[in-house]
PDB file of C-alpha atoms in Angstrom:
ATOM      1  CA  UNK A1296     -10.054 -32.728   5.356  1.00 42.00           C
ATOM      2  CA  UNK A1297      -7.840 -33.939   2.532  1.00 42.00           C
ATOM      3  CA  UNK A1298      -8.335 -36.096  -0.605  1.00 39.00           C
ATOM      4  CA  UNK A1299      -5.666 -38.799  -1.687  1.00 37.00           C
ATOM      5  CA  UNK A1300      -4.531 -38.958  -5.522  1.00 36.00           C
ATOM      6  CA  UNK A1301      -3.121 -41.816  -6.780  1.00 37.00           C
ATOM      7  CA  UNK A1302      -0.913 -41.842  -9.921  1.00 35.00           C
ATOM      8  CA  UNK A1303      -0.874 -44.857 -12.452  1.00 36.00           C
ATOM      9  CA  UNK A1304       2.284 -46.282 -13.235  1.00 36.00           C
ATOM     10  CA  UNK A1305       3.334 -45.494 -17.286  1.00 34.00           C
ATOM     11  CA  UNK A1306       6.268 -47.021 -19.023  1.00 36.00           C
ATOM     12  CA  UNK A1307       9.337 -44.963 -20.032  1.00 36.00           C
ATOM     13  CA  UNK A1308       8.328 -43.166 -23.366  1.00 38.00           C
ATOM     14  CA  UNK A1309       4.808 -44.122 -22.866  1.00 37.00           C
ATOM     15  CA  UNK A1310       3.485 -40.460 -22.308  1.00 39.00           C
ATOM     16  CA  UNK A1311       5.411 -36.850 -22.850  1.00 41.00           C
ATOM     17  CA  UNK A1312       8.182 -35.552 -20.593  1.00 43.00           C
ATOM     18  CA  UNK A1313       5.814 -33.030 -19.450  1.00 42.00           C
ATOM     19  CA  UNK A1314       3.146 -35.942 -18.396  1.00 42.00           C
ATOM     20  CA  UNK A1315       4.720 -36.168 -14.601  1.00 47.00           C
ATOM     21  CA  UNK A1316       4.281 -31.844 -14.155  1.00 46.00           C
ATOM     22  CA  UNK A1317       0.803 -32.839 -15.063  1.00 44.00           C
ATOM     23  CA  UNK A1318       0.181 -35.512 -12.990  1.00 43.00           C
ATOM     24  CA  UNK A1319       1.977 -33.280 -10.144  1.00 41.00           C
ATOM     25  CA  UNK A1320      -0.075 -30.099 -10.618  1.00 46.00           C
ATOM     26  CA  UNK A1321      -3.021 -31.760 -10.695  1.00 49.00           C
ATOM     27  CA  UNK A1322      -2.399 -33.579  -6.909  1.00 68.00           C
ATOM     28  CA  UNK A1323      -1.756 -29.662  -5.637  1.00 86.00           C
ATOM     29  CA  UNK A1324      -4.912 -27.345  -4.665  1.00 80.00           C
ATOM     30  CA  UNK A1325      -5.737 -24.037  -6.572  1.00 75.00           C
ATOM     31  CA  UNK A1326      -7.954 -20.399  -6.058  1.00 85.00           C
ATOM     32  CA  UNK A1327      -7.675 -20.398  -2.472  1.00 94.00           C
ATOM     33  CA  UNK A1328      -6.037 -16.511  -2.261  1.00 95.00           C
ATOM     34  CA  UNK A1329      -4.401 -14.460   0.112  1.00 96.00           C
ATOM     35  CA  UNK A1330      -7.277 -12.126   0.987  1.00 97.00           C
ATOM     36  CA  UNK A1331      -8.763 -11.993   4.373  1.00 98.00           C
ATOM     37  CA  UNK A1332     -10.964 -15.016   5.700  1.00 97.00           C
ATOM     38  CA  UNK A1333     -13.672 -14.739   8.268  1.00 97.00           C
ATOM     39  CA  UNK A1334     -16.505 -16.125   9.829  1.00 96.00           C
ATOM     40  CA  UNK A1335     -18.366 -14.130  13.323  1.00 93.00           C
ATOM     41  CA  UNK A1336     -19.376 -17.187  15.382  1.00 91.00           C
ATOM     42  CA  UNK A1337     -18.013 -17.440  18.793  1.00 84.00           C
ATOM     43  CA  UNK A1338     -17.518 -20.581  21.255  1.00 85.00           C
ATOM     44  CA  UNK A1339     -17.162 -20.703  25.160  1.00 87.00           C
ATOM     45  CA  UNK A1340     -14.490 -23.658  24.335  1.00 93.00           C
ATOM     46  CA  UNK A1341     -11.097 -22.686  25.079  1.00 96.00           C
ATOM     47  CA  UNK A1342      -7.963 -23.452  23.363  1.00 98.00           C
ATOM     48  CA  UNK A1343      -6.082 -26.586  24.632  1.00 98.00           C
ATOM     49  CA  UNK A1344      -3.608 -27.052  21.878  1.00 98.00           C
ATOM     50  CA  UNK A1345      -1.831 -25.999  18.709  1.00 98.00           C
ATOM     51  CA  UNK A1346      -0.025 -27.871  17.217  1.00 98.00           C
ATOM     52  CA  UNK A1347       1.575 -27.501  12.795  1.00 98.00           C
ATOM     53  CA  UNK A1348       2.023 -30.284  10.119  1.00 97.00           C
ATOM     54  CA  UNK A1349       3.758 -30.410   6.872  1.00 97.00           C
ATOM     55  CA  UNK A1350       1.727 -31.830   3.587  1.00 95.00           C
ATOM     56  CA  UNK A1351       2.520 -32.482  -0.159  1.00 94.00           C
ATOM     57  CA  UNK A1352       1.287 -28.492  -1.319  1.00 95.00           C
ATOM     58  CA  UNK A1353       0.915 -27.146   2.240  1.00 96.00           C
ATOM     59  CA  UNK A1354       1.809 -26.384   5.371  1.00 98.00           C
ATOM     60  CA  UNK A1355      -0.848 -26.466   8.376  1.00 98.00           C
ATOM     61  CA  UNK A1356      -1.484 -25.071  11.309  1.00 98.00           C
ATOM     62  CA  UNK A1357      -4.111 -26.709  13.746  1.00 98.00           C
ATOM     63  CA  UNK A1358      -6.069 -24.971  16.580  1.00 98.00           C
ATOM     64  CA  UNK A1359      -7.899 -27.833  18.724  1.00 98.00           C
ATOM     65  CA  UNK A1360     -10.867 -26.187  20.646  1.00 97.00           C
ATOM     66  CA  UNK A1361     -12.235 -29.851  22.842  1.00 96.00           C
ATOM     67  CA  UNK A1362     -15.695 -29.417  23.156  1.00 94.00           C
ATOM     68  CA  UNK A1363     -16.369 -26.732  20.126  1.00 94.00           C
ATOM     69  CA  UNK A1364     -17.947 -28.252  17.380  1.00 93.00           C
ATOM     70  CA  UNK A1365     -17.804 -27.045  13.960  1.00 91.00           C
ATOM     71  CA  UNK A1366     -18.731 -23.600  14.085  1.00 89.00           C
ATOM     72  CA  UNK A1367     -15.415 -21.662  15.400  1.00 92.00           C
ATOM     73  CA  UNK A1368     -15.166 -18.113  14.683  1.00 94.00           C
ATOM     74  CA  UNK A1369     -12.324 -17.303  13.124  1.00 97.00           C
ATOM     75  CA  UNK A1370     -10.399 -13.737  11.179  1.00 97.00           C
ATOM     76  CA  UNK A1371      -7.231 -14.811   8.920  1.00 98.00           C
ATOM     77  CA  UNK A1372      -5.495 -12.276   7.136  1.00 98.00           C
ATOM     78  CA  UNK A1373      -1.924 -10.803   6.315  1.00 98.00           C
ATOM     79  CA  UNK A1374      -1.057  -8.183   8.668  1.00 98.00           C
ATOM     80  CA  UNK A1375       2.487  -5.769   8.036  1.00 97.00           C
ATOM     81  CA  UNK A1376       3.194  -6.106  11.596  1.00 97.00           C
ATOM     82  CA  UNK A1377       1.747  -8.402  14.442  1.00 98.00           C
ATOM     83  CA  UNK A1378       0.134  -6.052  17.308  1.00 98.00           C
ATOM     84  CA  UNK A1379      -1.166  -7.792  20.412  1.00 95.00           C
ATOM     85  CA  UNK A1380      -4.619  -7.084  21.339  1.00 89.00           C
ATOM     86  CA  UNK A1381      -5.140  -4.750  24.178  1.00 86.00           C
ATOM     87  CA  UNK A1382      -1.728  -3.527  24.579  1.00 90.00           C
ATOM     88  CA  UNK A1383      -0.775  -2.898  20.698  1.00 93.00           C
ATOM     89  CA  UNK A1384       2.392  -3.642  21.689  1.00 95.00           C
ATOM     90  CA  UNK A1385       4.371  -5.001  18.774  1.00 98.00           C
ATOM     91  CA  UNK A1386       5.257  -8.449  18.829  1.00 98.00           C
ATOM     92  CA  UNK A1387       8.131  -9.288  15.856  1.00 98.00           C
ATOM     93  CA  UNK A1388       7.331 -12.483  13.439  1.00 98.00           C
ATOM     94  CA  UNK A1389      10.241 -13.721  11.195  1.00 98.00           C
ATOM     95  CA  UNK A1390       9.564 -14.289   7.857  1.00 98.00           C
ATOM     96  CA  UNK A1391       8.829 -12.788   5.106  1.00 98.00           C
ATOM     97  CA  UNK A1392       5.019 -12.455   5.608  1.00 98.00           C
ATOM     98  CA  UNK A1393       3.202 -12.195   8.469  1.00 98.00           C
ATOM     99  CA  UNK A1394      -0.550 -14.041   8.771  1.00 98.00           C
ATOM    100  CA  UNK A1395      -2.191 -13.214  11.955  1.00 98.00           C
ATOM    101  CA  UNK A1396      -4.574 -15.978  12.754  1.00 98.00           C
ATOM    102  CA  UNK A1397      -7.554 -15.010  15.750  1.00 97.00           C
ATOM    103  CA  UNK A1398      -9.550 -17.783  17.315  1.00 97.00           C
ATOM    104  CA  UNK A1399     -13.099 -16.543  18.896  1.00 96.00           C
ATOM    105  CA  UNK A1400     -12.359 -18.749  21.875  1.00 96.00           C
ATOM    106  CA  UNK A1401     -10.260 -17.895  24.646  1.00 96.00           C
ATOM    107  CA  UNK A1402      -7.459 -19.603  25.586  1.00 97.00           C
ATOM    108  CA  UNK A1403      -7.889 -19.776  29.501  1.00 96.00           C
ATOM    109  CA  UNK A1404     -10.929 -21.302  31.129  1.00 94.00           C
ATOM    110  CA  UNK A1405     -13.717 -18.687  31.164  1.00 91.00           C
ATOM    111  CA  UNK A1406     -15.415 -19.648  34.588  1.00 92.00           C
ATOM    112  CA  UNK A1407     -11.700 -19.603  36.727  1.00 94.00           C
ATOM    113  CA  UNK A1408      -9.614 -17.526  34.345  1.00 93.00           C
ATOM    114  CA  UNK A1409      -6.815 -20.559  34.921  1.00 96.00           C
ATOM    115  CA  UNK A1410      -5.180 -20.824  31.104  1.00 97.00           C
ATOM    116  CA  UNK A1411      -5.810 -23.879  29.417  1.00 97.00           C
ATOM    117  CA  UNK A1412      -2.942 -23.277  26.718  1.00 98.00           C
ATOM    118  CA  UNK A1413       0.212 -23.375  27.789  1.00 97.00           C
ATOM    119  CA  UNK A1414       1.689 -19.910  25.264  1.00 97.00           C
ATOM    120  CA  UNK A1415       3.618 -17.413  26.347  1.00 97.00           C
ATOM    121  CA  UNK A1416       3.044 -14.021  24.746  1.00 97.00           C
ATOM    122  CA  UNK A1417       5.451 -12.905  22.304  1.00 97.00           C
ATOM    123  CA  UNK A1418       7.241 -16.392  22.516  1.00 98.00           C
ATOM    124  CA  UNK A1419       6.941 -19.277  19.778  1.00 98.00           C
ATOM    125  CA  UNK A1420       4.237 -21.845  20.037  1.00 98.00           C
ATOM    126  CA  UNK A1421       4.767 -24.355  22.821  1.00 98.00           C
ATOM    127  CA  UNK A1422       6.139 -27.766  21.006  1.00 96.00           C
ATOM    128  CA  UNK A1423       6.148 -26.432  17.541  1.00 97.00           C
ATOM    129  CA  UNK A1424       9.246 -27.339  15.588  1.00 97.00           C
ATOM    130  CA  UNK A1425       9.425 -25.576  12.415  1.00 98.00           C
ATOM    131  CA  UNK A1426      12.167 -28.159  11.390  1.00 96.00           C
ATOM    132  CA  UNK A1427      12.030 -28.909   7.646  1.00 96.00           C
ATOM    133  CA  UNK A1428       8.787 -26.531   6.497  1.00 98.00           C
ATOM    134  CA  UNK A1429       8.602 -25.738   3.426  1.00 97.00           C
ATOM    135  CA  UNK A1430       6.119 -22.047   4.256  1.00 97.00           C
ATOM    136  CA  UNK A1431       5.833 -21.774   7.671  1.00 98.00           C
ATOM    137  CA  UNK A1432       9.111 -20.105   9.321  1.00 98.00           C
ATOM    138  CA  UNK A1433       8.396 -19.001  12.804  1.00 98.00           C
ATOM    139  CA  UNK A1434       5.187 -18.862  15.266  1.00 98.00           C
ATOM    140  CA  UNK A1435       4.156 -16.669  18.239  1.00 98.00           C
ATOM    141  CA  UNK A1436       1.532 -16.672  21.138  1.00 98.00           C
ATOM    142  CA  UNK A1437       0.233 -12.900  21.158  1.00 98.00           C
ATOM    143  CA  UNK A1438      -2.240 -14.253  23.894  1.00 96.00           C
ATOM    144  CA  UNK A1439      -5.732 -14.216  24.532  1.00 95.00           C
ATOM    145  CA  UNK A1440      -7.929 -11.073  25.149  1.00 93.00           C
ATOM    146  CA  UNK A1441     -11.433 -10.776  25.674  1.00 91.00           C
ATOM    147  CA  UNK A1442     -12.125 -14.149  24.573  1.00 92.00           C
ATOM    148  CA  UNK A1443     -10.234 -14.322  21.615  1.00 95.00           C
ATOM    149  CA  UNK A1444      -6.901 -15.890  20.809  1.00 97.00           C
ATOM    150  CA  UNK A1445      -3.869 -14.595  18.865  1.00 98.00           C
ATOM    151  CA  UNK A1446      -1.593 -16.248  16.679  1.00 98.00           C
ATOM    152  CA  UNK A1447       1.304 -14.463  14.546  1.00 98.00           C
ATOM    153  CA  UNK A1448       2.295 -17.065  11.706  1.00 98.00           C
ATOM    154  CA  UNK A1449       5.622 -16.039  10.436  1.00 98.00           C
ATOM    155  CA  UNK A1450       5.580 -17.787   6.652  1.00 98.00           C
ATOM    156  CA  UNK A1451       8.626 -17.733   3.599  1.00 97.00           C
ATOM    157  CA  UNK A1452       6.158 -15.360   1.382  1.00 97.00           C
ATOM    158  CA  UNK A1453       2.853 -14.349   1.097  1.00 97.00           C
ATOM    159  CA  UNK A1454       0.763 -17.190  -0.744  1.00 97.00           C
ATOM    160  CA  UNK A1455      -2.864 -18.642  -1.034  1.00 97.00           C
ATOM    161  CA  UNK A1456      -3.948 -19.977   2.177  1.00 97.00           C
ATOM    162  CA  UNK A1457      -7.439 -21.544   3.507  1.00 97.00           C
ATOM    163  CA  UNK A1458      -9.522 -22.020   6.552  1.00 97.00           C
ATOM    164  CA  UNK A1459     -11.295 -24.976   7.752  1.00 96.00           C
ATOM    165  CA  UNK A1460     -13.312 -25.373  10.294  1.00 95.00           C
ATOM    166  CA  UNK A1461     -14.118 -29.145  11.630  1.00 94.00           C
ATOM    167  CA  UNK A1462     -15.462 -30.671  15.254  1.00 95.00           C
ATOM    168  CA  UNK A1463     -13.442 -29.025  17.455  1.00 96.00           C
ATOM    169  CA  UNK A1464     -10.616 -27.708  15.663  1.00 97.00           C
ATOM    170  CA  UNK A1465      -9.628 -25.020  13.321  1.00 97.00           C
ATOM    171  CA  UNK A1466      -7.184 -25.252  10.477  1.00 98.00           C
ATOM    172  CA  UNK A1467      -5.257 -23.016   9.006  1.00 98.00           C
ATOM    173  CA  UNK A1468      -3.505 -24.231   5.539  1.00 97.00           C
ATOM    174  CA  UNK A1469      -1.076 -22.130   3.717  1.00 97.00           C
ATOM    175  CA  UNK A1470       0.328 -23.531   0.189  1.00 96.00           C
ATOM    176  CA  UNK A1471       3.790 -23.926  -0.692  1.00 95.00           C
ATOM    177  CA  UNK A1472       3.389 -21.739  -3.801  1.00 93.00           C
ATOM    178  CA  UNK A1473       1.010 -19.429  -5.938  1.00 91.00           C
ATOM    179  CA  UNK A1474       1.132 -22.146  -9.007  1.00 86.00           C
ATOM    180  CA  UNK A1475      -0.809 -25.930  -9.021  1.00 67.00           C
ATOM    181  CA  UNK A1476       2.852 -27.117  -8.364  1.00 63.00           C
ATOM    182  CA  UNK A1477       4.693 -29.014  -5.514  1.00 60.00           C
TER     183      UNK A1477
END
């Protein structure tokens, strides 16, 4: 999920002045892009949680799917405006980019319909504080609809992001800036 650097200790005068923007853009990750990311697998396992963190060069986002394994279908991109699925009605983001994040798992239990996530459509994420982020800037349920869920991810400006998928979650990372820098 994530590697840890660790940065030797140098005496004053030892090394250049520009040795610590080295040692710094070499901790933060590169190439990832803003272009749309996808993968067509689908999973019965419905949403139960998601939840954000904040990190060195990124901000994340994580979807946990109990019960999913590895394989969660998943379309990331930037979007002008959010539309909800179904309806089309417009749901407003804040930010100044918009990445609309869909889950191919529902988010309500698909043998009683009962919801297993606890979203609200068009409202932020339940128990996300966006407190102190660096990228990330506002969130907002845009529900679930034929077995996939809807995310709008209201971010500070469009930059590189990348998905991960591990047992039963998905994980959205978006990077603090387009350069190897913190």
């Amino acid at each position: 999920m994530g590697a840890t650097v660790g940065v030797a200790a140098v005496p004053a005068g030892a090394a250049p002045a520009s040795a610590p923007q080295a040692t710094r853009a070499a901790a933060c990750p590169t190439g990832w892009g803003s272009l749309a990311k996808t993968d067509s697998s689908a999973v019965i396992a419905p949403v139960k949680d998601i939840r954000t963190g904040r990190h060195t060069c990124f901000d994340r986002m994580v979807v946990d799917l109990p019960g999913a394994g590895a394989d969660v279908g998943y379309s990331v991109r930037y979007v002008d405006r959010l539309h909800q699925d179904g309806s089309g009605r417009h749901i407003p983001v804040a930010g100044g980019a918009v990445l609309e994040v869909r889950v191919a798992a529902p988010a309500y239990d698909p043998e009683t319909g009962a919801p297993t996530y606890p979203g609200r459509v068009a409202r932020p994420l339940p128990g996300v504080d966006l407190t102190g982020y660096r990228t990330f800037r506002d969130t907002r349920f845009a529900g679930s609809f034929e077995g996939e869920t809807q995310i709008g991810l209201g971010l500070r400006a469009r930059l590189p992001f990348r998905v991960l998928q591990l047992e039963d979650r998905l994980i959205v990372d978006v990077a603090h800036s387009w350069t190897a820098t913190r």
